[in-house]
XYZ file of C-alpha atoms in Angstrom:
411
model
C 88.241 -18.299 27.792
C 89.977 -21.618 25.536
C 90.457 -21.574 21.607
C 89.656 -24.490 19.506
C 89.566 -25.139 15.708
C 87.057 -27.853 14.508
C 86.669 -28.488 10.800
C 88.201 -25.174 9.788
C 85.570 -23.342 11.902
C 86.921 -21.193 15.300
C 85.210 -22.080 18.504
C 85.737 -20.924 21.642
C 84.548 -22.078 25.355
C 85.250 -21.754 29.319
C 86.049 -25.459 29.078
C 89.541 -25.956 28.961
C 89.690 -29.500 27.663
C 87.332 -30.174 24.476
C 88.239 -32.713 22.148
C 89.325 -30.147 19.440
C 92.721 -28.888 18.029
C 93.781 -25.993 20.308
C 94.494 -22.145 19.175
C 96.946 -19.440 21.030
C 94.345 -17.188 19.770
C 91.081 -16.203 17.492
C 91.244 -15.822 13.755
C 90.500 -11.668 13.450
C 87.903 -12.642 10.752
C 85.007 -15.279 9.965
C 82.399 -16.789 12.399
C 83.470 -17.859 15.738
C 81.231 -20.738 17.922
C 80.731 -20.028 21.237
C 80.073 -23.543 23.000
C 77.988 -23.743 26.217
C 76.551 -26.478 28.031
C 72.691 -27.186 29.103
C 70.107 -30.121 28.571
C 68.995 -29.776 24.915
C 65.472 -27.982 24.366
C 65.423 -26.061 27.779
C 66.296 -23.187 26.161
C 67.567 -22.155 22.796
C 70.281 -24.344 21.405
C 71.782 -21.868 18.588
C 71.415 -18.092 18.936
C 73.701 -15.074 17.909
C 75.819 -13.798 20.523
C 74.594 -9.803 20.732
C 76.234 -8.738 23.835
C 78.698 -10.567 26.073
C 76.488 -11.338 29.260
C 75.039 -13.846 26.632
C 78.317 -15.703 27.119
C 76.834 -18.453 29.407
C 74.710 -21.530 29.801
C 71.941 -19.908 31.908
C 69.002 -18.193 29.778
C 66.092 -16.268 31.270
C 63.604 -13.746 30.089
C 66.401 -11.247 31.096
C 67.851 -11.977 27.750
C 65.468 -9.341 26.373
C 67.513 -7.030 28.314
C 70.320 -5.075 27.928
C 71.384 -4.945 31.725
C 75.368 -4.050 31.744
C 76.486 -7.189 34.332
C 78.560 -8.372 31.539
C 81.785 -10.359 31.916
C 84.747 -9.405 30.883
C 86.173 -11.052 28.319
C 89.392 -11.200 25.660
C 89.377 -8.264 23.257
C 89.454 -10.030 20.244
C 86.231 -12.046 21.403
C 84.482 -8.652 22.357
C 85.317 -7.058 19.098
C 84.003 -10.459 17.448
C 80.455 -10.078 19.717
C 80.219 -6.421 18.381
C 80.906 -7.376 14.518
C 77.911 -10.155 14.942
C 80.526 -12.508 14.078
C 79.688 -15.049 16.997
C 76.923 -18.179 17.133
C 76.466 -19.760 20.271
C 75.948 -23.550 19.926
C 75.195 -25.863 22.860
C 77.642 -29.025 23.119
C 75.459 -31.178 24.872
C 73.047 -31.283 21.976
C 73.466 -34.482 20.121
C 73.486 -32.776 16.514
C 75.661 -29.718 18.069
C 77.255 -29.009 14.260
C 74.432 -28.926 12.866
C 73.443 -25.958 14.967
C 76.052 -23.981 13.471
C 74.520 -24.063 9.867
C 71.703 -21.199 9.232
C 68.602 -22.622 8.245
C 68.223 -19.784 5.106
C 70.354 -20.147 2.309
C 71.585 -16.947 0.484
C 69.554 -15.802 -2.366
C 66.188 -16.000 -3.093
C 64.131 -18.673 -1.087
C 61.771 -21.579 -2.084
C 58.634 -21.016 0.252
C 56.082 -23.594 0.369
C 52.646 -22.853 2.066
C 50.152 -25.685 3.670
C 46.451 -24.921 3.348
C 44.715 -22.108 1.578
C 41.910 -20.919 3.891
C 41.280 -17.627 4.795
C 44.798 -16.630 6.314
C 46.297 -19.050 3.603
C 45.355 -17.293 0.952
C 45.632 -13.747 1.805
C 49.193 -14.615 3.336
C 49.626 -16.112 -0.207
C 48.742 -13.087 -2.155
C 50.759 -11.012 0.188
C 54.164 -12.946 -0.214
C 53.314 -13.296 -4.428
C 52.849 -9.161 -4.410
C 55.679 -8.328 -1.844
C 58.157 -11.263 -2.317
C 59.584 -10.793 -6.219
C 63.144 -9.928 -4.259
C 63.359 -12.448 -1.836
C 61.511 -15.423 -3.093
C 62.069 -17.741 -6.159
C 58.989 -19.771 -5.870
C 55.884 -19.989 -3.888
C 54.917 -24.039 -3.663
C 51.035 -24.354 -2.258
C 49.446 -27.597 -0.789
C 46.116 -27.847 0.334
C 43.645 -31.201 0.776
C 41.199 -29.636 -1.188
C 42.790 -30.335 -4.818
C 40.487 -27.095 -6.644
C 41.112 -25.013 -4.097
C 45.244 -25.172 -4.758
C 44.269 -25.311 -8.785
C 42.379 -22.330 -8.135
C 44.880 -20.190 -6.430
C 47.720 -21.379 -8.992
C 45.569 -20.435 -11.788
C 44.733 -16.861 -10.419
C 47.845 -16.020 -8.987
C 50.213 -16.818 -11.905
C 47.491 -14.455 -13.959
C 49.075 -11.320 -11.763
C 52.018 -9.731 -13.460
C 53.384 -6.111 -14.402
C 53.481 -5.506 -18.284
C 56.591 -6.462 -19.696
C 57.828 -7.753 -16.310
C 56.492 -11.121 -16.376
C 58.932 -12.828 -14.154
C 58.816 -9.835 -11.367
C 57.165 -11.641 -9.305
C 56.952 -15.288 -7.731
C 55.537 -17.818 -9.475
C 53.288 -20.242 -7.618
C 53.495 -24.133 -8.329
C 51.226 -26.599 -6.753
C 53.897 -29.099 -4.466
C 52.586 -32.419 -3.416
C 51.899 -33.372 0.288
C 55.236 -35.403 0.096
C 57.300 -32.605 -1.196
C 56.086 -29.861 1.407
C 59.757 -29.824 2.818
C 61.819 -29.667 -0.525
C 61.988 -25.729 0.024
C 63.577 -23.108 2.410
C 60.820 -21.913 4.382
C 57.645 -24.073 5.300
C 54.758 -21.671 6.130
C 51.791 -23.855 8.486
C 48.474 -22.288 8.170
C 46.548 -25.322 8.279
C 43.601 -25.820 10.993
C 41.235 -28.338 12.041
C 39.078 -25.858 13.403
C 38.038 -22.434 13.283
C 35.973 -20.990 15.571
C 32.757 -18.998 13.146
C 31.489 -15.366 13.570
C 28.820 -16.646 16.206
C 31.779 -16.622 18.896
C 32.572 -13.207 20.444
C 34.020 -13.866 23.398
C 36.844 -15.750 25.734
C 40.284 -16.847 24.360
C 39.224 -18.049 20.635
C 42.829 -18.799 19.489
C 43.284 -21.446 22.601
C 39.662 -22.668 21.520
C 41.581 -24.261 18.473
C 44.498 -25.923 20.357
C 43.892 -29.434 20.404
C 43.137 -30.070 16.981
C 45.680 -28.099 15.621
C 48.416 -28.990 17.898
C 47.876 -32.889 16.504
C 47.795 -31.502 12.965
C 51.249 -29.507 13.315
C 52.810 -32.192 15.456
C 51.966 -34.440 12.308
C 53.959 -32.209 9.855
C 56.569 -31.475 12.539
C 57.244 -35.314 12.427
C 57.297 -35.420 8.814
C 59.943 -32.462 8.687
C 61.849 -34.614 10.891
C 61.609 -37.646 8.565
C 62.635 -35.610 5.779
C 65.710 -34.278 7.413
C 64.245 -30.782 6.903
C 66.742 -28.072 7.490
C 64.987 -24.929 6.822
C 62.494 -22.716 8.582
C 59.347 -24.136 9.809
C 57.195 -21.309 10.417
C 53.592 -21.611 12.368
C 50.956 -19.322 11.067
C 47.864 -21.091 12.614
C 46.420 -20.227 16.040
C 47.366 -20.484 18.882
C 50.745 -19.709 17.529
C 53.167 -19.816 20.233
C 51.928 -22.912 21.614
C 51.883 -24.923 18.169
C 55.394 -23.884 17.827
C 56.672 -25.345 21.306
C 54.551 -28.695 20.178
C 56.040 -29.021 16.981
C 59.563 -28.278 18.319
C 59.530 -30.478 21.194
C 57.194 -33.836 19.908
C 59.196 -33.733 16.408
C 62.435 -34.416 18.684
C 60.760 -37.486 19.977
C 61.119 -41.111 18.783
C 58.301 -43.635 18.350
C 58.463 -44.330 21.908
C 57.955 -40.443 23.253
C 61.749 -40.669 24.035
C 63.948 -37.370 23.255
C 66.758 -38.289 20.603
C 67.359 -34.460 19.181
C 66.832 -35.724 15.582
C 63.851 -33.476 15.241
C 63.165 -29.720 14.696
C 66.403 -27.462 16.196
C 65.227 -24.440 18.038
C 66.591 -22.015 15.588
C 64.522 -23.255 12.706
C 61.131 -22.836 14.545
C 59.321 -19.799 14.642
C 55.998 -18.327 15.140
C 54.309 -15.390 13.578
C 51.416 -14.202 15.423
C 52.791 -10.750 17.165
C 53.046 -8.512 14.176
C 49.408 -8.023 13.864
C 49.388 -7.331 17.805
C 51.851 -4.575 17.312
C 50.021 -3.361 14.717
C 46.764 -3.257 16.200
C 48.400 -1.525 19.275
C 49.587 1.199 16.759
C 45.787 1.204 15.339
C 44.583 2.159 19.037
C 47.671 4.632 19.416
C 46.720 6.692 16.715
C 43.104 7.282 17.775
C 44.136 8.415 21.524
C 46.897 10.914 22.385
C 47.550 9.710 25.791
C 48.939 6.251 23.809
C 50.530 8.148 21.033
C 53.866 7.689 22.775
C 54.007 3.807 21.764
C 54.484 4.878 17.798
C 57.380 5.833 18.702
C 58.782 4.128 22.197
C 56.800 1.201 22.588
C 57.113 -2.177 21.923
C 54.974 -5.767 21.997
C 56.025 -8.644 23.940
C 54.553 -11.964 24.571
C 52.083 -14.671 22.756
C 49.270 -14.006 20.243
C 46.734 -13.809 22.594
C 46.580 -13.851 26.079
C 49.876 -13.220 27.934
C 50.485 -10.133 25.424
C 52.300 -7.462 26.490
C 52.121 -4.027 25.118
C 54.481 -1.318 26.364
C 53.436 2.538 25.683
C 57.207 3.152 26.392
C 60.449 1.981 27.196
C 62.001 4.785 28.525
C 58.820 6.146 29.955
C 56.658 3.309 30.938
C 53.314 3.595 32.262
C 51.946 0.262 33.485
C 48.495 1.951 33.873
C 48.655 2.852 29.877
C 50.194 -0.342 29.221
C 47.910 -2.415 30.425
C 44.940 -0.312 28.818
C 46.361 -0.385 25.226
C 47.306 -4.365 25.890
C 43.335 -4.575 26.526
C 42.507 -2.725 23.543
C 44.574 -4.769 21.253
C 43.621 -8.184 22.845
C 40.189 -7.271 22.298
C 40.636 -6.046 18.754
C 39.408 -9.729 17.062
C 36.465 -10.076 18.872
C 35.462 -6.514 18.009
C 35.945 -7.881 14.143
C 33.831 -10.572 15.283
C 31.022 -8.362 16.674
C 30.760 -7.069 13.219
C 30.214 -10.315 11.822
C 33.078 -10.925 10.007
C 36.644 -13.577 11.056
C 39.317 -11.532 12.019
C 41.862 -12.937 9.138
C 43.386 -9.934 6.833
C 45.408 -7.772 8.895
C 46.875 -11.344 10.875
C 47.956 -12.438 7.390
C 49.377 -9.601 6.120
C 50.929 -7.904 9.350
C 52.024 -10.943 11.257
C 52.209 -12.840 7.867
C 53.574 -11.618 4.906
C 55.312 -8.523 6.017
C 56.719 -10.295 9.145
C 57.699 -13.419 6.953
C 59.361 -11.203 4.206
C 61.580 -9.045 6.887
C 62.471 -12.345 8.604
C 63.691 -14.296 5.666
C 65.541 -10.623 4.262
C 67.441 -10.619 7.853
C 65.285 -7.441 8.757
C 64.138 -6.557 12.437
C 60.649 -7.894 12.978
C 57.961 -9.287 15.347
C 57.896 -13.139 15.331
C 58.096 -15.786 18.460
C 61.424 -17.591 18.949
C 62.689 -19.908 21.691
C 63.375 -18.418 24.796
C 64.089 -20.340 28.058
C 61.991 -23.216 27.220
C 58.792 -21.025 25.424
C 58.237 -19.281 21.968
C 58.360 -15.688 23.193
C 57.485 -13.371 20.933
C 59.845 -10.035 20.737
C 60.832 -7.881 18.265
C 63.845 -9.949 16.743
C 66.333 -10.487 13.496
C 67.420 -13.416 12.015
C 70.872 -12.774 11.392
C 73.742 -14.693 9.928
C 75.348 -15.887 13.105
C 71.766 -16.886 14.438
C 68.668 -15.602 15.752
C 68.642 -12.276 17.831
C 66.578 -10.584 20.167
C 66.339 -6.873 20.903
C 67.642 -5.980 23.458
C 66.401 -2.883 26.163
C 66.506 -1.401 28.837
C 63.309 -2.926 30.203
C 61.745 -1.637 33.370
C 61.462 -4.087 36.395
C 57.598 -4.041 36.197
C 57.415 -4.901 32.208
C 60.131 -7.547 33.012
C 58.010 -9.306 35.561
C 54.984 -9.287 33.297
C 56.736 -10.474 30.438
C 57.879 -13.509 32.748
C 54.164 -14.150 34.091
C 53.145 -14.823 30.319
C 56.070 -17.181 29.836
C 55.114 -18.846 32.869
C 51.812 -19.198 31.062
C 53.033 -20.702 28.199
C 55.078 -23.059 30.194
C 52.386 -24.883 31.420
C 50.505 -25.612 28.446
C 50.284 -29.289 27.896
C 52.377 -30.266 24.235
C-alpha cells in the first residue's frame, strides 16, 4: 500500500506512482481516501470501506456478505477502516475529487418534493410530522398549481400549541428551483394503474413513461450542478434510479462524460414497505416469526424481491413463501378496491428517508455492481455502506439472479 496527500487529504492506493505528494505513513485521525480504478458507473464510484475486503476494484453482490477472505493490510489502515474513516473513490472517474464530498451537509436538510399525488402528499405529511429534528424546510412542486397551494395551506396549519416552529415549514418552489436543496424526492408519475388492475407486475407497467420523466429531471439536476441526494420514490423504483444515473451522465449525443449524478447521490426508496409487509405476514404465522428478529429483505421493489426468513437459520422454502406473500400484498389491496399507496409512502418514504438523512440504518436501494440493489444500508460520513452478513449460498444466488434481471432492463 502506498500513501499520498492531496489538498490536505490523506490518500492510499496499491499504485506506487500516483501524481500526488508522497507520505511515509497515514495520519492517526481524519478521513482517508482509498483510490481504485475501474470504468466509471460499472459499480459504486464512491462508498464507505467497512471491511478490508472492500479494498479492491472488483465488485459483486458478494459485497453484501462478511466473508473472511480479507487481504492483509497495514495496521494503521486496518484501524482507520474499523473506525469508519476510509472512503473509497474511483480515480478513473472524471470528477473523482467530487466523489470525496458527502451529498448531505451537516445539520438540518432542505428537502424538495416533486409531485403531490397520492404517494407524494402522504409522504409529505409524514415528513412534516416526523421531520422536525432533521428537516429545515420542505419545498413542494407540482404541475397542478392548486395542488401545491392546497398542501402549503393545509400543512402550515399543523403545529403543536406554543411550539409553532417545531415542525418544518412547507414552501412552494418553482420548477427552476427544484434543485436548490440538499435532498430531492422524485414522486412524479405519468401513469398509475387504476384499481381495475389486479394482476401482473403493476410497478413495471409504469416504467416506460416514468423513465422518460425521471430522466428529464436527472438531466435538470445535471444542468444545475446538483450535489445533494436524488431520491426516487415513484415506481418502478430501482430501474428508474438506474435510468436517472446513467442517462444524466451522457452528453447531448448520448456519450458518457461523467458530468451528471454520482453513484452515491442516487437512492431508491421502495424496499422499506416490502420489509414492513414481510413483518406483517410474519406476525400472523408462527412458522414465519423468525423473520421478525432474524430476517432481512433484499432486491427491488417488485419482481426479484428476496425476503430471507432468517440469516442464521435460513429456510429457502419458508423464505420463498414469505417473499410471495409480500409481493402479492399490493394486489390484495387492489382487490379491496383501493390503491396501495399509504404504507409505501410512509414505510418506504417518510420513515426510510428520515433514517437515511439522519445517518441511521434503513432499507433503500443503492448502486452496486451496475444495478440499484435494495438492502439494509446506511449513509455514513465516509459514504454509503451496506450491511454485511454471513449470507447462505442459496440466498446470495437469489440476490444475484435478481441483479441479473435488473441489469437486463433497458435504460
